[in-house]
Tab-separated table of C-alpha atoms in Angstrom:
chain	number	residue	atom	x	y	z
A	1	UNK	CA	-45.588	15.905	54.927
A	2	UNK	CA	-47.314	15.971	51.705
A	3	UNK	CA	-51.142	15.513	51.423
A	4	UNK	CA	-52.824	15.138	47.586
A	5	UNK	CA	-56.259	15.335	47.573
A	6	UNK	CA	-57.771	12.733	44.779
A	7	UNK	CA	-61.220	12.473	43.510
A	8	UNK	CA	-61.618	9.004	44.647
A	9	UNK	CA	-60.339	5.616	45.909
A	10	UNK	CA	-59.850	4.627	42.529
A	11	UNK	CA	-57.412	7.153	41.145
A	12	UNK	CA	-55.669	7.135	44.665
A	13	UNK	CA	-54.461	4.005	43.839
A	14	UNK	CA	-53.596	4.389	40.494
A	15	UNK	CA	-51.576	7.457	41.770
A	16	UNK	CA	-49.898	5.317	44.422
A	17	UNK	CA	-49.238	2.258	41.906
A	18	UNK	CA	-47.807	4.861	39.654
A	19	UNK	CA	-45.162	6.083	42.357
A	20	UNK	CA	-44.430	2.158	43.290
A	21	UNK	CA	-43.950	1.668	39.373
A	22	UNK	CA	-41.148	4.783	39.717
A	23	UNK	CA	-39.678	3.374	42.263
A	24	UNK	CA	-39.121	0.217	40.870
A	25	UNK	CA	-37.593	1.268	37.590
A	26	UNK	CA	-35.162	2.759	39.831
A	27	UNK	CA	-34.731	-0.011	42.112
A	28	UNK	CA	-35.842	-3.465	40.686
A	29	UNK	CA	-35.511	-5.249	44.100
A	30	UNK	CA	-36.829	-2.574	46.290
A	31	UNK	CA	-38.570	-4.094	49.589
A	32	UNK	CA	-42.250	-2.792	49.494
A	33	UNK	CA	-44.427	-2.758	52.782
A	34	UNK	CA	-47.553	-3.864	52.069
A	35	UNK	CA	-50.920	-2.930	54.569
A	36	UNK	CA	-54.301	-5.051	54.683
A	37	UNK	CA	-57.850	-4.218	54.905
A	38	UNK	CA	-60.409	-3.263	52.183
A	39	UNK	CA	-58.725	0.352	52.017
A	40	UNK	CA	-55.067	-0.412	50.148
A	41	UNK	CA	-57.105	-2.744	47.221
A	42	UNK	CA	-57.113	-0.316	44.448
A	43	UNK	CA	-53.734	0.047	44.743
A	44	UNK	CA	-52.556	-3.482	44.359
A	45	UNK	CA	-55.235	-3.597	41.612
A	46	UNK	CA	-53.585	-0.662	39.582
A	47	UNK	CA	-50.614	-2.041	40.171
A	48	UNK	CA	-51.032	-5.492	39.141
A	49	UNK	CA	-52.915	-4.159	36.288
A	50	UNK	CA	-49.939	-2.218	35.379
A	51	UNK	CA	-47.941	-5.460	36.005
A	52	UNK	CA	-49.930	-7.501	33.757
A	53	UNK	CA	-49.660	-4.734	30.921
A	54	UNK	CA	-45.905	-4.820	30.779
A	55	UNK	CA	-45.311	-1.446	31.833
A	56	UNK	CA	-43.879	-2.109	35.192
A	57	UNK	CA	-41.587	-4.797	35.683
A	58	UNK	CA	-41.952	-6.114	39.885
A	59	UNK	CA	-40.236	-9.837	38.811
A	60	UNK	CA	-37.062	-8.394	41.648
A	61	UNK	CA	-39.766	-6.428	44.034
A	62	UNK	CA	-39.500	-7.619	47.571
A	63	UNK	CA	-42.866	-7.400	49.863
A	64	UNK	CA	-42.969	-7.149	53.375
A	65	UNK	CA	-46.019	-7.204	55.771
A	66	UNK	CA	-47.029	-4.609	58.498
A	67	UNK	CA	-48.547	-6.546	60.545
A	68	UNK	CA	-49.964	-10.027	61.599
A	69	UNK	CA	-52.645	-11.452	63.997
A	70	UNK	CA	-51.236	-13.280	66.928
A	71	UNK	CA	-52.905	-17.153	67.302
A	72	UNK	CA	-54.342	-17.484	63.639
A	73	UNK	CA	-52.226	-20.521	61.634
A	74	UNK	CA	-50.528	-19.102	58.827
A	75	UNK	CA	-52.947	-21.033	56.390
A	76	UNK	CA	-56.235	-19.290	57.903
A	77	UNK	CA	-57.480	-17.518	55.140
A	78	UNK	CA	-57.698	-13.872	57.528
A	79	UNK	CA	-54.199	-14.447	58.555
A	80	UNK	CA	-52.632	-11.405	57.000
A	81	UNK	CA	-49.866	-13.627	55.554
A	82	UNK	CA	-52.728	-15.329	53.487
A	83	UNK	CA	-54.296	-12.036	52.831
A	84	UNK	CA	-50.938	-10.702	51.265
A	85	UNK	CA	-50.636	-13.321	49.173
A	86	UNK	CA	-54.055	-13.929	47.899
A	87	UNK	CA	-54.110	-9.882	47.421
A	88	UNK	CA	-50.461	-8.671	46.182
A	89	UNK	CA	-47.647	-11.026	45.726
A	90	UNK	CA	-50.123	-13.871	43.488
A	91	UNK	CA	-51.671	-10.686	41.610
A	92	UNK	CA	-47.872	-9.880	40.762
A	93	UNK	CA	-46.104	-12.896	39.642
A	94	UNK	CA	-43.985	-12.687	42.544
A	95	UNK	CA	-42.971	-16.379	44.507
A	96	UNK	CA	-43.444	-16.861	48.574
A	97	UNK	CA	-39.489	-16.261	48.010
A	98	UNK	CA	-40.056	-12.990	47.817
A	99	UNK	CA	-42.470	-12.268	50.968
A	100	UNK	CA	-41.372	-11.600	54.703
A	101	UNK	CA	-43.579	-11.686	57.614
A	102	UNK	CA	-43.627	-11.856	61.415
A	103	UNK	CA	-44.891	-15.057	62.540
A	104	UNK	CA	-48.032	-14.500	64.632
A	105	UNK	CA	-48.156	-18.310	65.791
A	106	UNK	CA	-44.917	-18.849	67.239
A	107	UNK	CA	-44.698	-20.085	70.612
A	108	UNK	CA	-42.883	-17.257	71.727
A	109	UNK	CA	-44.270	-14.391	69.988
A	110	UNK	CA	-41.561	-11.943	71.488
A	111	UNK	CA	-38.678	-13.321	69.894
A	112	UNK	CA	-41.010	-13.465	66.693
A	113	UNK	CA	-41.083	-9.459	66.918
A	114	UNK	CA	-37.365	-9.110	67.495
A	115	UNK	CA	-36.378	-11.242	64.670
A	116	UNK	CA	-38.876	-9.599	61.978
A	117	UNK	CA	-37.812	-6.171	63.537
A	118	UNK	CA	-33.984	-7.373	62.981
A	119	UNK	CA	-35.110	-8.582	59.389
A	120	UNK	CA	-36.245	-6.021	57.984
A	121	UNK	CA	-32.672	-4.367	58.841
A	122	UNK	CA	-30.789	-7.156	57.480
A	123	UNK	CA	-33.145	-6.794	54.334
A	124	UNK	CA	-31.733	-2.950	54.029
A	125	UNK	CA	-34.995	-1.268	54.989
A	126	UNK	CA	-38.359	-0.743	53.866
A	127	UNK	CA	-38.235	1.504	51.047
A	128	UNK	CA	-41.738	2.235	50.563
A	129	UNK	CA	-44.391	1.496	53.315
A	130	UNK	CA	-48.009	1.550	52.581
A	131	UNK	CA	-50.171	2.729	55.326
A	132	UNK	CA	-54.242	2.678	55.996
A	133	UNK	CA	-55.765	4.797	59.267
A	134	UNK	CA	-57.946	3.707	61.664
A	135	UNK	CA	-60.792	5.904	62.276
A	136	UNK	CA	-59.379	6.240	65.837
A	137	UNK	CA	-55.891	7.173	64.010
A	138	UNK	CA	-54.050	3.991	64.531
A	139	UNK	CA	-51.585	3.269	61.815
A	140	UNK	CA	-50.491	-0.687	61.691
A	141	UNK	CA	-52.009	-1.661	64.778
A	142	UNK	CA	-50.019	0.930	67.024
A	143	UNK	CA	-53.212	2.134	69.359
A	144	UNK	CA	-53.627	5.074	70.721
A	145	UNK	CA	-51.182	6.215	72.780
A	146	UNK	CA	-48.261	3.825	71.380
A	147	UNK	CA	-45.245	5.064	72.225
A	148	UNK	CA	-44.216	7.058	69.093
A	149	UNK	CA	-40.372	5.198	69.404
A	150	UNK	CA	-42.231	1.585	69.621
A	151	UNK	CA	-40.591	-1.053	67.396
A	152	UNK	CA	-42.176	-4.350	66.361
A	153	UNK	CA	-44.191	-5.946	68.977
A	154	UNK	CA	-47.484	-7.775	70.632
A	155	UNK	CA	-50.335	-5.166	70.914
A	156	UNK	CA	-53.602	-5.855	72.403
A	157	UNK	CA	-56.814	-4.941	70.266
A	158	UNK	CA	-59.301	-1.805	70.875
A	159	UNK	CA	-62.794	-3.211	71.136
A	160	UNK	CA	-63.141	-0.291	68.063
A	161	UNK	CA	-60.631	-1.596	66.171
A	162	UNK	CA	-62.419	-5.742	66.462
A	163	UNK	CA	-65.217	-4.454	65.736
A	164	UNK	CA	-64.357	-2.422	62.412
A	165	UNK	CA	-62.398	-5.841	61.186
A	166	UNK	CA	-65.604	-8.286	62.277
A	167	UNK	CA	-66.472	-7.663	58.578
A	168	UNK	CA	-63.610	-9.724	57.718
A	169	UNK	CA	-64.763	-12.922	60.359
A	170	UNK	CA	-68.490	-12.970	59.011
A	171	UNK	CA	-69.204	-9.927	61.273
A	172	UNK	CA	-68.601	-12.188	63.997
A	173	UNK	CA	-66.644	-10.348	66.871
A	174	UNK	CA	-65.587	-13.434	68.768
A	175	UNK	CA	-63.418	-14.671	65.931
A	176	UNK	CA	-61.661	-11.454	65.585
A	177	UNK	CA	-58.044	-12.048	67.833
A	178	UNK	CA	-57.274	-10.102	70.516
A	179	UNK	CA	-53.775	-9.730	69.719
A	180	UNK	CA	-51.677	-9.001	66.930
A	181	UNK	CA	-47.787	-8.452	65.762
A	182	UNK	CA	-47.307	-4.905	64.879
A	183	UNK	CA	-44.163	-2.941	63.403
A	184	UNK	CA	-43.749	-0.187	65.765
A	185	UNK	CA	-44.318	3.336	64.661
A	186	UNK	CA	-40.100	3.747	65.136
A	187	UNK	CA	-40.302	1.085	62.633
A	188	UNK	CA	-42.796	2.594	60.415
A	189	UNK	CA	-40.551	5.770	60.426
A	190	UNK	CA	-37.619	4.105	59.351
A	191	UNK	CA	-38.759	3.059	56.210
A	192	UNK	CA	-37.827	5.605	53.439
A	193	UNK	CA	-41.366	6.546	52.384
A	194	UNK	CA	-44.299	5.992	54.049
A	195	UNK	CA	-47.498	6.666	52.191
A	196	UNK	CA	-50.711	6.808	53.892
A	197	UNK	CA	-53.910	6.133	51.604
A	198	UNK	CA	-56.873	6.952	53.545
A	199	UNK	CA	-60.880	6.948	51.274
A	200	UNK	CA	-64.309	7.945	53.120
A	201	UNK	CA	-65.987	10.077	54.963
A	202	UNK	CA	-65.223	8.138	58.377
A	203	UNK	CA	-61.658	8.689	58.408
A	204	UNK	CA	-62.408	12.463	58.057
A	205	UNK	CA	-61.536	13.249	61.361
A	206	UNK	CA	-58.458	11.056	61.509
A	207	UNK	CA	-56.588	12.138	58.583
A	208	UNK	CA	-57.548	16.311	59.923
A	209	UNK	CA	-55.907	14.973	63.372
A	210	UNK	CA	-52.518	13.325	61.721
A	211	UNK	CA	-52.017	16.129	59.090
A	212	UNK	CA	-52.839	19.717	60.942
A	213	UNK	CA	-53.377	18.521	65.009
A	214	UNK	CA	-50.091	17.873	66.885
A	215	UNK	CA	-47.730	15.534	67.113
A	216	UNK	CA	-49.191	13.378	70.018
A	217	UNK	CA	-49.456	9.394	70.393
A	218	UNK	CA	-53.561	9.620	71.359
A	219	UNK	CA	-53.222	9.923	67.314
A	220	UNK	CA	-50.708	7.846	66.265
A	221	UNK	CA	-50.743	8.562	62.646
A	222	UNK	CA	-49.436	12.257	63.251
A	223	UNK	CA	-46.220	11.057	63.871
A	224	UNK	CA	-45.486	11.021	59.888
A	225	UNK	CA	-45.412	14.397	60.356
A	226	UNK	CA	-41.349	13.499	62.031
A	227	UNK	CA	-41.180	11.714	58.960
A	228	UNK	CA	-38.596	13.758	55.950
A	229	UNK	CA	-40.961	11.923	52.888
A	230	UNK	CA	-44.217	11.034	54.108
A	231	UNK	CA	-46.997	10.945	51.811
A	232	UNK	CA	-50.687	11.583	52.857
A	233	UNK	CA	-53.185	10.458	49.703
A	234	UNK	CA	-57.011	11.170	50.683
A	235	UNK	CA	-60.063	11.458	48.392
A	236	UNK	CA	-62.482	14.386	48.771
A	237	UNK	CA	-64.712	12.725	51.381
A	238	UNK	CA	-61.886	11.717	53.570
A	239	UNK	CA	-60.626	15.182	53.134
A	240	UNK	CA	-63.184	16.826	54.208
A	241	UNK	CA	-62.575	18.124	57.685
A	242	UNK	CA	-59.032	19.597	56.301
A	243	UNK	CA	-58.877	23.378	57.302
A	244	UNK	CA	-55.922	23.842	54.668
A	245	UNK	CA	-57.088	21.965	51.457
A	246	UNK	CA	-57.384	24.482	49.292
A	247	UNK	CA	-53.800	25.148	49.984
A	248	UNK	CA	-52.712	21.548	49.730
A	249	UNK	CA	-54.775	21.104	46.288
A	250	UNK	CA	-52.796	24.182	45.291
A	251	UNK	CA	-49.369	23.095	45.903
A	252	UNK	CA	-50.189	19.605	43.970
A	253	UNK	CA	-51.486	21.379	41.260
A	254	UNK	CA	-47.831	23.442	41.318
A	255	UNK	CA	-45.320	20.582	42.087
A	256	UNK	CA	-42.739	20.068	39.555
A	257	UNK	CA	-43.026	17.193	37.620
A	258	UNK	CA	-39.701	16.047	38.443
A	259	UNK	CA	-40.674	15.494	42.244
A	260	UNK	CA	-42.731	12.342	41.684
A	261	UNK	CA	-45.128	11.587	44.328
């Protein structure tokens, strides 16, 4: 696992737009994962700036979601279909063609998680998945103590993790679903790099308990550390319980430019 320590949200995502802009010079039609929440903006910012600019080309990119809640209509404007493409694929120039999602008002929302788990195969893979943390380490909307082989599936809220995304409902908790459509974390370590951007004092403790506690699914972030080319991007603040940053700073600050993020 590799953790860079960034000044601030801001040039987190410009770092993390810069390593999507890479990857799609090398692969035009590479499928991105895309994450939600107020956390991941700076990077589709950067990167749509960057877009816009002419100095990364996404016309081919592919964008998949992480997750969906189960019960909203697909046109509800905190669906995290309409979220995605309000907040990436518009921003890029991209069509609804080029989007993929689970559907989280199907009638039978189990099949709905087998056939977006069986998609994304038959797409070739995620190539690069974006990742926030919860401040209870949940990464999608795998809970604590998700099974750390889970694929996609139905996952009942934490009362925590309603009431962080109230914000979203008008700080009203009784709008917030209870359930949602999650890829698994087996999922989320299939994809072939999964980069975590984490920003603020609150997730402090989180990002210390995926990066140096164990392996365990109470935190189910730490299981990017199985991962061969995970990428952990936190500013100071949300770095700030990390007993080895001086060392991670220090191996940044020595990587070979060749590596890319």
């Amino acid at each position: 696992m590799e953790v860079v320590i960034v000044p601030d949200a801001k040039a987190g995502g410009e770092l993390i737009a810069e390593a999507i802009g890479a990857l799609l010079s090398r692969k035009p039609d590479a499928l991105l994962g895309v994450a939600t929440g107020s956390t991941p903006l700076p990077i589709y910012q950067a990167l749509a700036a960057e877009v816009r600019s002419g100095a990364v080309d996404a016309s081919r990119a592919r964008i998949c979601q992480l997750d969906e809640y189960v019960g909203l209509p697909a046109g509800h404007p905190e669906s995290y279909r309409s979220v995605v493409l309000r907040e990436v694929v518009e921003p890029l120039g991209l069509s609804e063609a080029s989007f993929m999602g689970p559907d989280g008002s199907a009638e039978d929302v189990r099949a709905a998680c087998l056939a977006y788990d069986s998609a994304l195969a038959e797409a070739g893979g995620v190539d690069l998945q974006l990742l926030g943390i919860g401040t209870d380490g949940h990464i999608g909307f795998n809970e604590p103590c998700s099974s750390l082989a889970s694929r996609t599936r139905i996952k009942t809220l934490t009362e925590q993790t309603r009431i962080d995304n109230a914000r979203f409902f008008d700080n009203d908790i009784s709008q917030v679903p209870h359930h949602v459509i999650t890829q698994g974390i087996g999922t989320i370590l299939e994809s072939r790099h999964p980069i975590l951007l984490a920003t603020g004092e609150g997730k402090a403790d989180a990002v210390a308990l995926t990066v140096e506690g164990p392996v365990a699914s109470v935190v189910p972030a730490s299981a990017l550390q199985l991962h061969p080319h995970a990428t952990v991007v936190v500013d100071e603040a949300a770095a700030s319980k990390l007993k080895l940053a001086d060392y991670f700073r220090a191996t940044y600050a020595a990587k070979p430019s060749w590596q890319g993020l």
